[in-house]
Amino acid sequence: MTEQPVASDHFPAAESTASAVPRRSFLAAAAGALGLTASAAFARDYGPGAAPVRYPDPDLVALDPRFKKYALGNSPIQRLYHSDQMLWAEGPAWNGVGRYLLWSDIPNNVQLRWLEEDGHVTTFRNPAGNSNGNTFDFHGRQISCEHGNRRVVRYEYDGSVTVLADQHDGKPLNAPNDAVVHPNGDIWFTDPGYGSLMNYEGNKAPNMSTQPYQKEAVYRIDGKTLKLEKVTDEIYKPNGLCFSPDYKKLYVADTGASHYADAPKNIKVWDVVDEKKLTKGREFASMKLAVSIGQGPDGMQEKAGLADGIRCDVDGNIWASAGWVGAGYDGVHVFEPTEGVRIGQILLPEICSNVCFGGTRRNRLFMTGSTSLYAVYVETRGAHIT
């Protein structure tokens, strides 16, 4: 079904289309055999006049045979929503009771909502504290990381707002970025500080420092006492995060290369001890990938972009948003859990900021991509509630 453009109460009528693909060059079979990705010659057209996609979707790329079981042969990548008024879509979170996807547009200071029943998009919250990451706890309450107010908040059943964290060690937080919940009620979040490094996504700190108020870190909020504890600062700029299916590992994307020359472009992992502490921090996966830059033996070049939002499926695979390289790289990269080997890609025509599993069976991957919302059904399920 092709969903029609709808007007929200914040944005004008915007294009909302099912997947489509124009005539373009094929992905090189030789590159796939080598575990490398060849970019398409032309950017994919998701507009209303585009030709239908020919199955299997060519932008679901298997770099390793292990990915083939997850890529459905008759499921297209769909652009569910697009607006040239939306500036930087982030923080998708699935609400299973309401059957809607919530996400942030940080610069426009709003949260938007896509309804599963008919694809309708409306403004969910305005203003939204320049929120970035969102999630829902095990009681169905929304939790948001607010760049503008430098805090983590919870929206209560009566509509009131509870501030869960806004300072540590007597100093303000930098600008919380992304959050996940633990079944014991604890909330874990990252604080890289991007919302305090620019007025575009929050409020620029007066000191002009890369560390606006304190060292970047990962924190845990005790679900019973709301006591805040720093669990690690052994990372440059912690961004997206997720648990393993059994909650015994925590994965965190490091985007510190945006401001630190010696920062690796990778995803780190720690062991979780007693549901409270982290130990043995190490690299899980590098974001380096050989991509096509032309024809011939020298047509492949190793590039490294940044992982941003990450989520885990029931088999332990990590689905990471990726960007800042270009065609053949930007989209979603999928890593198997044992050695962090990249097994597949979902290529998008925009930088992908974040992902989450949702839908009635949690088998639909939603992807926020700059000015659009994308989705694709996959043959796995999200490991967690959102």
mmCIF file of C-alpha atoms in Angstrom:
data_model
loop_
_atom_site.group_PDB
_atom_site.id
_atom_site.type_symbol
_atom_site.label_atom_id
_atom_site.label_comp_id
_atom_site.label_asym_id
_atom_site.label_seq_id
_atom_site.Cartn_x
_atom_site.Cartn_y
_atom_site.Cartn_z
ATOM 1 C CA MET A 1 0.000 0.000 0.000
ATOM 2 C CA THR A 2 1.310 3.463 -0.898
ATOM 3 C CA GLU A 3 0.603 5.912 1.875
ATOM 4 C CA GLN A 4 -0.502 9.373 0.807
ATOM 5 C CA PRO A 5 1.013 12.671 1.950
ATOM 6 C CA VAL A 6 -0.453 13.937 5.195
ATOM 7 C CA ALA A 7 -0.291 17.277 6.940
ATOM 8 C CA SER A 8 0.763 17.420 10.580
ATOM 9 C CA ASP A 9 0.049 20.237 12.982
ATOM 10 C CA HIS A 10 3.679 21.340 12.792
ATOM 11 C CA PHE A 11 4.812 20.600 9.258
ATOM 12 C CA PRO A 12 2.909 21.151 6.018
ATOM 13 C CA ALA A 13 1.809 18.211 3.881
ATOM 14 C CA ALA A 14 4.854 16.065 3.278
ATOM 15 C CA GLU A 15 5.750 13.264 0.922
ATOM 16 C CA SER A 16 5.059 9.807 2.372
ATOM 17 C CA THR A 17 5.764 6.994 -0.030
ATOM 18 C CA ALA A 18 6.352 3.297 -0.306
ATOM 19 C CA SER A 19 9.694 2.106 -1.612
ATOM 20 C CA ALA A 20 10.746 2.730 -5.215
ATOM 21 C CA VAL A 21 13.925 2.383 -7.252
ATOM 22 C CA PRO A 22 14.963 3.986 -10.581
ATOM 23 C CA ARG A 23 17.089 2.505 -13.372
ATOM 24 C CA ARG A 24 20.613 2.393 -12.026
ATOM 25 C CA SER A 25 23.728 0.287 -12.052
ATOM 26 C CA PHE A 26 23.691 -2.993 -10.168
ATOM 27 C CA LEU A 27 25.698 -3.674 -7.017
ATOM 28 C CA ALA A 28 28.863 -5.391 -8.135
ATOM 29 C CA ALA A 29 28.652 -9.127 -7.523
ATOM 30 C CA ALA A 30 32.403 -9.421 -7.192
ATOM 31 C CA ALA A 31 32.466 -6.852 -4.420
ATOM 32 C CA GLY A 32 29.744 -8.748 -2.566
ATOM 33 C CA ALA A 33 31.712 -11.973 -2.874
ATOM 34 C CA LEU A 34 34.679 -10.251 -1.259
ATOM 35 C CA GLY A 35 32.571 -8.898 1.572
ATOM 36 C CA LEU A 36 32.748 -5.379 0.133
ATOM 37 C CA THR A 37 30.023 -2.964 -0.866
ATOM 38 C CA ALA A 38 29.731 -1.313 -4.259
ATOM 39 C CA SER A 39 27.705 1.903 -4.307
ATOM 40 C CA ALA A 40 24.946 2.525 -6.808
ATOM 41 C CA ALA A 41 25.692 4.906 -9.635
ATOM 42 C CA PHE A 42 22.658 7.051 -8.893
ATOM 43 C CA ALA A 43 20.884 8.008 -5.701
ATOM 44 C CA ARG A 44 17.721 6.004 -5.117
ATOM 45 C CA ASP A 45 14.478 7.771 -5.920
ATOM 46 C CA TYR A 46 11.803 7.460 -3.215
ATOM 47 C CA GLY A 47 9.537 10.075 -4.786
ATOM 48 C CA PRO A 48 5.876 9.466 -5.748
ATOM 49 C CA GLY A 49 6.713 9.072 -9.440
ATOM 50 C CA ALA A 50 9.511 6.547 -8.992
ATOM 51 C CA ALA A 51 9.375 3.116 -10.566
ATOM 52 C CA PRO A 52 8.463 0.190 -8.286
ATOM 53 C CA VAL A 53 11.247 -1.735 -6.616
ATOM 54 C CA ARG A 54 12.231 -5.082 -8.111
ATOM 55 C CA TYR A 55 12.582 -7.787 -5.451
ATOM 56 C CA PRO A 56 14.841 -8.567 -3.764
ATOM 57 C CA ASP A 57 15.537 -4.989 -2.728
ATOM 58 C CA PRO A 58 19.063 -4.223 -4.049
ATOM 59 C CA ASP A 59 19.813 -1.978 -1.081
ATOM 60 C CA LEU A 60 19.598 -4.895 1.349
ATOM 61 C CA VAL A 61 23.212 -5.988 0.951
ATOM 62 C CA ALA A 62 24.559 -9.291 2.290
ATOM 63 C CA LEU A 63 28.271 -9.002 3.022
ATOM 64 C CA ASP A 64 28.291 -12.404 4.692
ATOM 65 C CA PRO A 65 26.022 -15.454 4.261
ATOM 66 C CA ARG A 66 24.846 -14.996 7.854
ATOM 67 C CA PHE A 67 22.877 -11.903 6.840
ATOM 68 C CA LYS A 68 20.745 -13.687 4.249
ATOM 69 C CA LYS A 69 18.418 -15.190 6.855
ATOM 70 C CA TYR A 70 17.461 -11.690 8.017
ATOM 71 C CA ALA A 71 16.921 -10.018 4.617
ATOM 72 C CA LEU A 72 13.454 -10.864 3.325
ATOM 73 C CA GLY A 73 13.348 -11.342 -0.430
ATOM 74 C CA ASN A 74 9.973 -9.652 -0.859
ATOM 75 C CA SER A 75 10.209 -6.759 1.598
ATOM 76 C CA PRO A 76 11.181 -3.322 0.269
ATOM 77 C CA ILE A 77 12.798 -0.453 2.102
ATOM 78 C CA GLN A 78 10.021 2.121 2.450
ATOM 79 C CA ARG A 79 10.193 5.821 3.073
ATOM 80 C CA LEU A 80 7.256 6.316 5.423
ATOM 81 C CA TYR A 81 7.612 10.062 5.815
ATOM 82 C CA HIS A 82 9.619 12.930 4.410
ATOM 83 C CA SER A 83 9.473 16.680 4.877
ATOM 84 C CA ASP A 84 11.870 19.382 3.769
ATOM 85 C CA GLN A 85 10.848 21.166 6.979
ATOM 86 C CA MET A 86 12.233 18.336 9.113
ATOM 87 C CA LEU A 87 15.910 19.051 9.711
ATOM 88 C CA TRP A 88 17.478 16.232 11.732
ATOM 89 C CA ALA A 89 15.316 13.231 12.626
ATOM 90 C CA GLU A 90 16.573 11.300 15.659
ATOM 91 C CA GLY A 91 15.645 9.063 18.578
ATOM 92 C CA PRO A 92 12.978 6.661 17.204
ATOM 93 C CA ALA A 93 11.103 4.671 19.861
ATOM 94 C CA TRP A 94 8.226 2.236 19.448
ATOM 95 C CA ASN A 95 5.148 2.375 21.665
ATOM 96 C CA GLY A 96 3.572 -1.079 21.610
ATOM 97 C CA VAL A 97 0.331 -0.064 23.313
ATOM 98 C CA GLY A 98 -0.360 2.958 21.119
ATOM 99 C CA ARG A 99 1.059 1.265 18.010
ATOM 100 C CA TYR A 100 3.015 4.350 17.061
ATOM 101 C CA LEU A 101 6.583 5.365 16.391
ATOM 102 C CA LEU A 102 7.854 8.441 18.182
ATOM 103 C CA TRP A 103 10.916 10.379 17.081
ATOM 104 C CA SER A 104 12.609 13.754 17.560
ATOM 105 C CA ASP A 105 13.433 16.557 15.166
ATOM 106 C CA ILE A 106 16.104 18.188 17.304
ATOM 107 C CA PRO A 107 16.600 21.567 15.548
ATOM 108 C CA ASN A 108 12.842 22.159 15.221
ATOM 109 C CA ASN A 109 12.390 21.319 18.920
ATOM 110 C CA VAL A 110 9.523 18.888 18.316
ATOM 111 C CA GLN A 111 8.667 15.220 18.638
ATOM 112 C CA LEU A 112 6.696 13.558 15.850
ATOM 113 C CA ARG A 113 4.490 10.462 15.819
ATOM 114 C CA TRP A 114 3.755 7.971 13.023
ATOM 115 C CA LEU A 115 0.629 5.817 13.491
ATOM 116 C CA GLU A 116 0.871 2.197 12.358
ATOM 117 C CA GLU A 117 -2.837 1.963 11.558
ATOM 118 C CA ASP A 118 -2.837 4.454 8.686
ATOM 119 C CA GLY A 119 0.599 6.073 8.397
ATOM 120 C CA HIS A 120 -0.657 9.390 9.744
ATOM 121 C CA VAL A 121 2.033 11.738 11.109
ATOM 122 C CA THR A 122 1.386 14.429 13.678
ATOM 123 C CA THR A 123 3.372 16.590 16.057
ATOM 124 C CA PHE A 124 3.450 14.720 19.341
ATOM 125 C CA ARG A 125 5.173 17.295 21.556
ATOM 126 C CA ASN A 126 6.090 20.941 20.965
ATOM 127 C CA PRO A 127 8.332 22.230 22.479
ATOM 128 C CA ALA A 128 10.374 19.145 23.322
ATOM 129 C CA GLY A 129 13.505 20.492 24.973
ATOM 130 C CA ASN A 130 15.439 19.819 21.755
ATOM 131 C CA SER A 131 15.081 16.148 22.626
ATOM 132 C CA ASN A 132 17.362 13.604 21.025
ATOM 133 C CA GLY A 133 17.012 9.973 22.159
ATOM 134 C CA ASN A 134 13.672 8.579 23.341
ATOM 135 C CA THR A 135 12.568 5.284 24.832
ATOM 136 C CA PHE A 136 9.761 3.797 26.917
ATOM 137 C CA ASP A 137 10.196 2.112 30.283
ATOM 138 C CA PHE A 138 8.565 -1.159 31.332
ATOM 139 C CA HIS A 139 5.560 0.795 32.634
ATOM 140 C CA GLY A 140 4.983 2.461 29.272
ATOM 141 C CA ARG A 141 6.235 5.895 30.314
ATOM 142 C CA GLN A 142 8.229 7.907 27.800
ATOM 143 C CA ILE A 143 11.806 8.837 28.637
ATOM 144 C CA SER A 144 13.598 11.543 26.664
ATOM 145 C CA CYS A 145 17.101 12.980 26.555
ATOM 146 C CA GLU A 146 16.811 16.753 26.220
ATOM 147 C CA HIS A 147 19.691 18.570 24.580
ATOM 148 C CA GLY A 148 18.298 22.004 25.232
ATOM 149 C CA ASN A 149 17.676 21.521 28.950
ATOM 150 C CA ARG A 150 20.679 19.203 29.480
ATOM 151 C CA ARG A 151 18.608 16.586 31.287
ATOM 152 C CA VAL A 152 16.858 13.217 31.163
ATOM 153 C CA VAL A 153 13.115 13.370 31.798
ATOM 154 C CA ARG A 154 10.189 11.002 32.213
ATOM 155 C CA TYR A 155 6.652 11.881 31.125
ATOM 156 C CA GLU A 156 4.164 10.631 33.709
ATOM 157 C CA TYR A 157 0.648 9.255 33.161
ATOM 158 C CA ASP A 158 -0.908 12.578 34.209
ATOM 159 C CA GLY A 159 1.204 14.560 31.751
ATOM 160 C CA SER A 160 3.635 15.944 34.319
ATOM 161 C CA VAL A 161 7.380 15.763 33.809
ATOM 162 C CA THR A 162 9.834 14.157 36.213
ATOM 163 C CA VAL A 163 13.476 15.235 35.903
ATOM 164 C CA LEU A 164 15.484 12.041 36.314
ATOM 165 C CA ALA A 165 18.954 13.559 35.913
ATOM 166 C CA ASP A 166 20.354 17.007 35.174
ATOM 167 C CA GLN A 167 23.676 17.128 37.025
ATOM 168 C CA HIS A 168 26.487 14.966 38.293
ATOM 169 C CA ASP A 169 29.082 15.698 40.938
ATOM 170 C CA GLY A 170 27.623 19.176 41.418
ATOM 171 C CA LYS A 171 27.983 20.147 37.752
ATOM 172 C CA PRO A 172 25.387 20.233 34.938
ATOM 173 C CA LEU A 173 25.279 17.387 32.474
ATOM 174 C CA ASN A 174 26.612 18.237 29.026
ATOM 175 C CA ALA A 175 23.551 17.282 26.940
ATOM 176 C CA PRO A 176 22.187 13.726 27.341
ATOM 177 C CA ASN A 177 21.920 11.908 24.038
ATOM 178 C CA ASP A 178 20.368 8.441 24.144
ATOM 179 C CA ALA A 179 18.823 6.175 26.801
ATOM 180 C CA VAL A 180 17.878 2.531 27.347
ATOM 181 C CA VAL A 181 15.994 0.830 30.163
ATOM 182 C CA HIS A 182 16.787 -2.282 32.178
ATOM 183 C CA PRO A 183 14.079 -4.686 33.423
ATOM 184 C CA ASN A 184 15.070 -3.803 37.011
ATOM 185 C CA GLY A 185 13.885 -0.242 36.376
ATOM 186 C CA ASP A 186 17.285 1.390 35.922
ATOM 187 C CA ILE A 187 17.866 3.844 33.073
ATOM 188 C CA TRP A 188 21.224 4.032 31.318
ATOM 189 C CA PHE A 189 22.130 7.042 29.169
ATOM 190 C CA THR A 190 24.994 8.700 27.332
ATOM 191 C CA ASP A 191 26.182 12.291 27.664
ATOM 192 C CA PRO A 192 28.479 13.317 24.775
ATOM 193 C CA GLY A 193 27.427 16.969 24.887
ATOM 194 C CA TYR A 194 26.467 17.749 21.291
ATOM 195 C CA GLY A 195 23.470 19.840 22.357
ATOM 196 C CA SER A 196 25.788 22.183 24.253
ATOM 197 C CA LEU A 197 28.276 22.501 21.401
ATOM 198 C CA MET A 198 25.872 24.355 19.100
ATOM 199 C CA ASN A 199 22.732 26.441 19.235
ATOM 200 C CA TYR A 200 21.319 24.450 16.314
ATOM 201 C CA GLU A 201 20.529 21.450 18.537
ATOM 202 C CA GLY A 202 20.299 23.086 21.954
ATOM 203 C CA ASN A 203 22.085 25.866 23.792
ATOM 204 C CA LYS A 204 25.753 26.454 23.170
ATOM 205 C CA ALA A 205 27.832 26.427 26.348
ATOM 206 C CA PRO A 206 29.638 29.719 27.028
ATOM 207 C CA ASN A 207 33.040 28.117 27.651
ATOM 208 C CA MET A 208 33.433 26.931 24.017
ATOM 209 C CA SER A 209 34.892 23.647 25.281
ATOM 210 C CA THR A 210 34.585 20.252 23.587
ATOM 211 C CA GLN A 211 33.584 19.080 27.065
ATOM 212 C CA PRO A 212 30.981 21.764 27.827
ATOM 213 C CA TYR A 213 30.471 21.031 31.522
ATOM 214 C CA GLN A 214 32.339 17.809 32.317
ATOM 215 C CA LYS A 215 34.000 14.740 30.834
ATOM 216 C CA GLU A 216 31.772 12.787 28.456
ATOM 217 C CA ALA A 217 30.423 9.643 30.100
ATOM 218 C CA VAL A 218 27.810 6.898 30.370
ATOM 219 C CA TYR A 219 25.483 7.028 33.396
ATOM 220 C CA ARG A 220 22.984 4.839 35.213
ATOM 221 C CA ILE A 221 19.911 6.141 37.043
ATOM 222 C CA ASP A 222 18.737 3.839 39.831
ATOM 223 C CA GLY A 223 15.104 3.036 39.094
ATOM 224 C CA LYS A 224 14.111 3.026 42.777
ATOM 225 C CA THR A 225 16.099 5.902 44.290
ATOM 226 C CA LEU A 226 16.828 7.936 41.110
ATOM 227 C CA LYS A 227 20.427 8.158 42.307
ATOM 228 C CA LEU A 228 22.770 8.938 39.419
ATOM 229 C CA GLU A 229 26.013 7.001 38.980
ATOM 230 C CA LYS A 230 28.718 7.378 36.345
ATOM 231 C CA VAL A 231 29.450 3.902 34.990
ATOM 232 C CA THR A 232 32.247 4.758 32.564
ATOM 233 C CA ASP A 233 34.030 7.666 30.930
ATOM 234 C CA GLU A 234 36.477 5.412 29.059
ATOM 235 C CA ILE A 235 35.160 6.621 25.730
ATOM 236 C CA TYR A 236 35.503 9.830 23.735
ATOM 237 C CA LYS A 237 31.902 10.753 22.981
ATOM 238 C CA PRO A 238 29.392 8.018 23.868
ATOM 239 C CA ASN A 239 26.360 8.181 21.605
ATOM 240 C CA GLY A 240 23.846 5.389 20.920
ATOM 241 C CA LEU A 241 23.712 2.441 23.313
ATOM 242 C CA CYS A 242 21.948 -0.875 23.741
ATOM 243 C CA PHE A 243 22.073 -4.036 25.839
ATOM 244 C CA SER A 244 22.660 -7.569 24.627
ATOM 245 C CA PRO A 245 19.542 -9.773 24.703
ATOM 246 C CA ASP A 246 20.424 -11.082 28.186
ATOM 247 C CA TYR A 247 21.433 -7.621 29.499
ATOM 248 C CA LYS A 248 24.916 -8.899 30.332
ATOM 249 C CA LYS A 249 26.683 -6.630 27.846
ATOM 250 C CA LEU A 250 26.340 -2.946 27.033
ATOM 251 C CA TYR A 251 27.242 -1.647 23.577
ATOM 252 C CA VAL A 252 28.009 2.039 23.005
ATOM 253 C CA ALA A 253 28.759 3.862 19.755
ATOM 254 C CA ASP A 254 31.676 6.295 19.952
ATOM 255 C CA THR A 255 31.320 9.426 17.787
ATOM 256 C CA GLY A 256 34.273 11.216 19.365
ATOM 257 C CA ALA A 257 35.990 11.538 15.977
ATOM 258 C CA SER A 258 33.682 14.505 15.399
ATOM 259 C CA HIS A 259 35.853 16.502 17.822
ATOM 260 C CA TYR A 260 38.917 14.419 18.732
ATOM 261 C CA ALA A 261 41.529 13.632 16.073
ATOM 262 C CA ASP A 262 42.705 10.448 17.787
ATOM 263 C CA ALA A 263 39.250 9.025 18.531
ATOM 264 C CA PRO A 264 38.454 5.682 16.873
ATOM 265 C CA LYS A 265 35.340 5.309 14.763
ATOM 266 C CA ASN A 266 33.902 2.257 16.417
ATOM 267 C CA ILE A 267 31.370 0.592 18.701
ATOM 268 C CA LYS A 268 32.582 -0.450 22.150
ATOM 269 C CA VAL A 269 31.260 -3.131 24.470
ATOM 270 C CA TRP A 270 31.465 -3.713 28.224
ATOM 271 C CA ASP A 271 30.449 -6.583 30.456
ATOM 272 C CA VAL A 272 27.647 -5.663 32.871
ATOM 273 C CA VAL A 273 28.360 -6.747 36.457
ATOM 274 C CA ASP A 274 25.505 -7.261 38.951
ATOM 275 C CA GLU A 275 23.206 -5.153 36.710
ATOM 276 C CA LYS A 276 24.976 -2.025 37.990
ATOM 277 C CA LYS A 277 28.621 -1.803 36.911
ATOM 278 C CA LEU A 278 30.683 -2.057 33.736
ATOM 279 C CA THR A 279 33.977 -3.836 33.242
ATOM 280 C CA LYS A 280 36.360 -4.909 30.471
ATOM 281 C CA GLY A 281 35.620 -2.135 27.994
ATOM 282 C CA ARG A 282 36.872 -3.033 24.516
ATOM 283 C CA GLU A 283 36.233 -2.460 20.824
ATOM 284 C CA PHE A 284 33.347 -4.515 19.489
ATOM 285 C CA ALA A 285 33.377 -3.376 15.858
ATOM 286 C CA SER A 286 35.197 -0.907 13.667
ATOM 287 C CA MET A 287 33.220 1.312 11.323
ATOM 288 C CA LYS A 288 35.883 0.976 8.598
ATOM 289 C CA LEU A 289 34.547 -0.458 5.348
ATOM 290 C CA ALA A 290 35.855 -0.771 1.797
ATOM 291 C CA VAL A 291 33.489 1.087 -0.531
ATOM 292 C CA SER A 292 33.412 1.537 -4.281
ATOM 293 C CA ILE A 293 34.959 4.722 -5.644
ATOM 294 C CA GLY A 294 35.325 3.645 -9.268
ATOM 295 C CA GLN A 295 36.102 0.823 -11.667
ATOM 296 C CA GLY A 296 39.133 -1.439 -11.898
ATOM 297 C CA PRO A 297 41.511 -2.916 -9.309
ATOM 298 C CA ASP A 298 41.856 0.424 -7.519
ATOM 299 C CA GLY A 299 38.111 1.016 -7.406
ATOM 300 C CA MET A 300 37.727 0.155 -3.705
ATOM 301 C CA GLN A 301 38.845 2.381 -0.861
ATOM 302 C CA GLU A 302 38.555 1.924 2.898
ATOM 303 C CA LYS A 303 36.338 4.533 4.493
ATOM 304 C CA ALA A 304 35.176 5.010 8.068
ATOM 305 C CA GLY A 305 32.021 6.836 9.024
ATOM 306 C CA LEU A 306 30.308 7.077 12.386
ATOM 307 C CA ALA A 307 27.839 4.762 14.077
ATOM 308 C CA ASP A 308 25.143 6.690 15.932
ATOM 309 C CA GLY A 309 22.058 4.909 17.244
ATOM 310 C CA ILE A 310 22.283 1.135 17.793
ATOM 311 C CA ARG A 311 19.856 -1.667 18.626
ATOM 312 C CA CYS A 312 20.156 -5.403 19.271
ATOM 313 C CA ASP A 313 18.005 -8.203 17.862
ATOM 314 C CA VAL A 314 17.034 -11.460 19.578
ATOM 315 C CA ASP A 315 20.048 -13.246 18.058
ATOM 316 C CA GLY A 316 22.440 -10.652 19.496
ATOM 317 C CA ASN A 317 23.240 -8.907 16.206
ATOM 318 C CA ILE A 318 23.887 -5.168 16.468
ATOM 319 C CA TRP A 319 22.038 -2.950 13.972
ATOM 320 C CA ALA A 320 23.887 0.364 13.797
ATOM 321 C CA SER A 321 22.915 3.540 12.006
ATOM 322 C CA ALA A 322 25.815 4.821 9.922
ATOM 323 C CA GLY A 323 26.744 7.892 7.941
ATOM 324 C CA TRP A 324 29.048 10.698 6.917
ATOM 325 C CA VAL A 325 30.736 8.769 4.092
ATOM 326 C CA GLY A 326 28.248 8.730 1.203
ATOM 327 C CA ALA A 327 26.699 6.276 -1.266
ATOM 328 C CA GLY A 328 27.502 2.651 -0.560
ATOM 329 C CA TYR A 329 28.080 3.321 3.129
ATOM 330 C CA ASP A 330 25.357 5.481 4.674
ATOM 331 C CA GLY A 331 22.390 3.619 6.135
ATOM 332 C CA VAL A 332 22.491 0.712 8.593
ATOM 333 C CA HIS A 333 25.361 -1.711 9.244
ATOM 334 C CA VAL A 334 24.660 -5.084 10.868
ATOM 335 C CA PHE A 335 27.285 -6.815 13.033
ATOM 336 C CA GLU A 336 27.169 -10.388 14.327
ATOM 337 C CA PRO A 337 27.665 -10.686 18.112
ATOM 338 C CA THR A 338 30.634 -13.028 18.452
ATOM 339 C CA GLU A 339 33.455 -11.149 16.746
ATOM 340 C CA GLY A 340 31.773 -7.962 15.576
ATOM 341 C CA VAL A 341 31.950 -8.968 11.914
ATOM 342 C CA ARG A 342 29.880 -6.771 9.600
ATOM 343 C CA ILE A 343 27.473 -9.142 7.850
ATOM 344 C CA GLY A 344 25.078 -6.806 6.069
ATOM 345 C CA GLN A 345 24.000 -3.308 5.134
ATOM 346 C CA ILE A 346 20.804 -1.409 4.475
ATOM 347 C CA LEU A 347 21.729 1.412 2.120
ATOM 348 C CA LEU A 348 19.851 4.705 2.365
ATOM 349 C CA PRO A 349 20.106 7.889 0.297
ATOM 350 C CA GLU A 350 20.541 9.908 3.490
ATOM 351 C CA ILE A 351 22.704 9.764 6.597
ATOM 352 C CA CYS A 352 21.016 7.468 9.097
ATOM 353 C CA SER A 353 20.967 8.826 12.639
ATOM 354 C CA ASN A 354 19.208 6.096 14.607
ATOM 355 C CA VAL A 355 17.206 2.878 14.476
ATOM 356 C CA CYS A 356 14.705 0.886 16.497
ATOM 357 C CA PHE A 357 12.678 -2.291 16.126
ATOM 358 C CA GLY A 358 8.921 -1.920 16.235
ATOM 359 C CA GLY A 359 5.646 -2.880 14.692
ATOM 360 C CA THR A 360 3.164 -5.402 16.057
ATOM 361 C CA ARG A 361 5.759 -8.198 16.048
ATOM 362 C CA ARG A 362 8.849 -6.024 16.603
ATOM 363 C CA ASN A 363 10.128 -7.304 13.260
ATOM 364 C CA ARG A 364 10.153 -3.965 11.472
ATOM 365 C CA LEU A 365 13.298 -1.846 11.567
ATOM 366 C CA PHE A 366 12.570 1.886 11.674
ATOM 367 C CA MET A 367 15.344 4.226 10.570
ATOM 368 C CA THR A 368 15.521 7.990 11.021
ATOM 369 C CA GLY A 369 17.476 9.396 8.100
ATOM 370 C CA SER A 370 18.158 13.120 8.231
ATOM 371 C CA THR A 371 14.889 14.476 6.751
ATOM 372 C CA SER A 372 13.007 11.178 6.430
ATOM 373 C CA LEU A 373 11.659 8.161 8.254
ATOM 374 C CA TYR A 374 12.356 4.759 6.656
ATOM 375 C CA ALA A 375 11.329 1.205 7.534
ATOM 376 C CA VAL A 376 11.920 -2.352 6.375
ATOM 377 C CA TYR A 377 10.629 -5.707 7.589
ATOM 378 C CA VAL A 378 13.349 -8.172 8.595
ATOM 379 C CA GLU A 379 13.322 -11.818 9.624
ATOM 380 C CA THR A 380 14.270 -11.168 13.230
ATOM 381 C CA ARG A 381 12.863 -9.245 16.179
ATOM 382 C CA GLY A 382 14.155 -6.552 18.455
ATOM 383 C CA ALA A 383 15.598 -7.970 21.658
ATOM 384 C CA HIS A 384 14.010 -5.300 23.832
ATOM 385 C CA ILE A 385 10.754 -3.418 24.158
ATOM 386 C CA THR A 386 12.020 -0.486 22.075
#
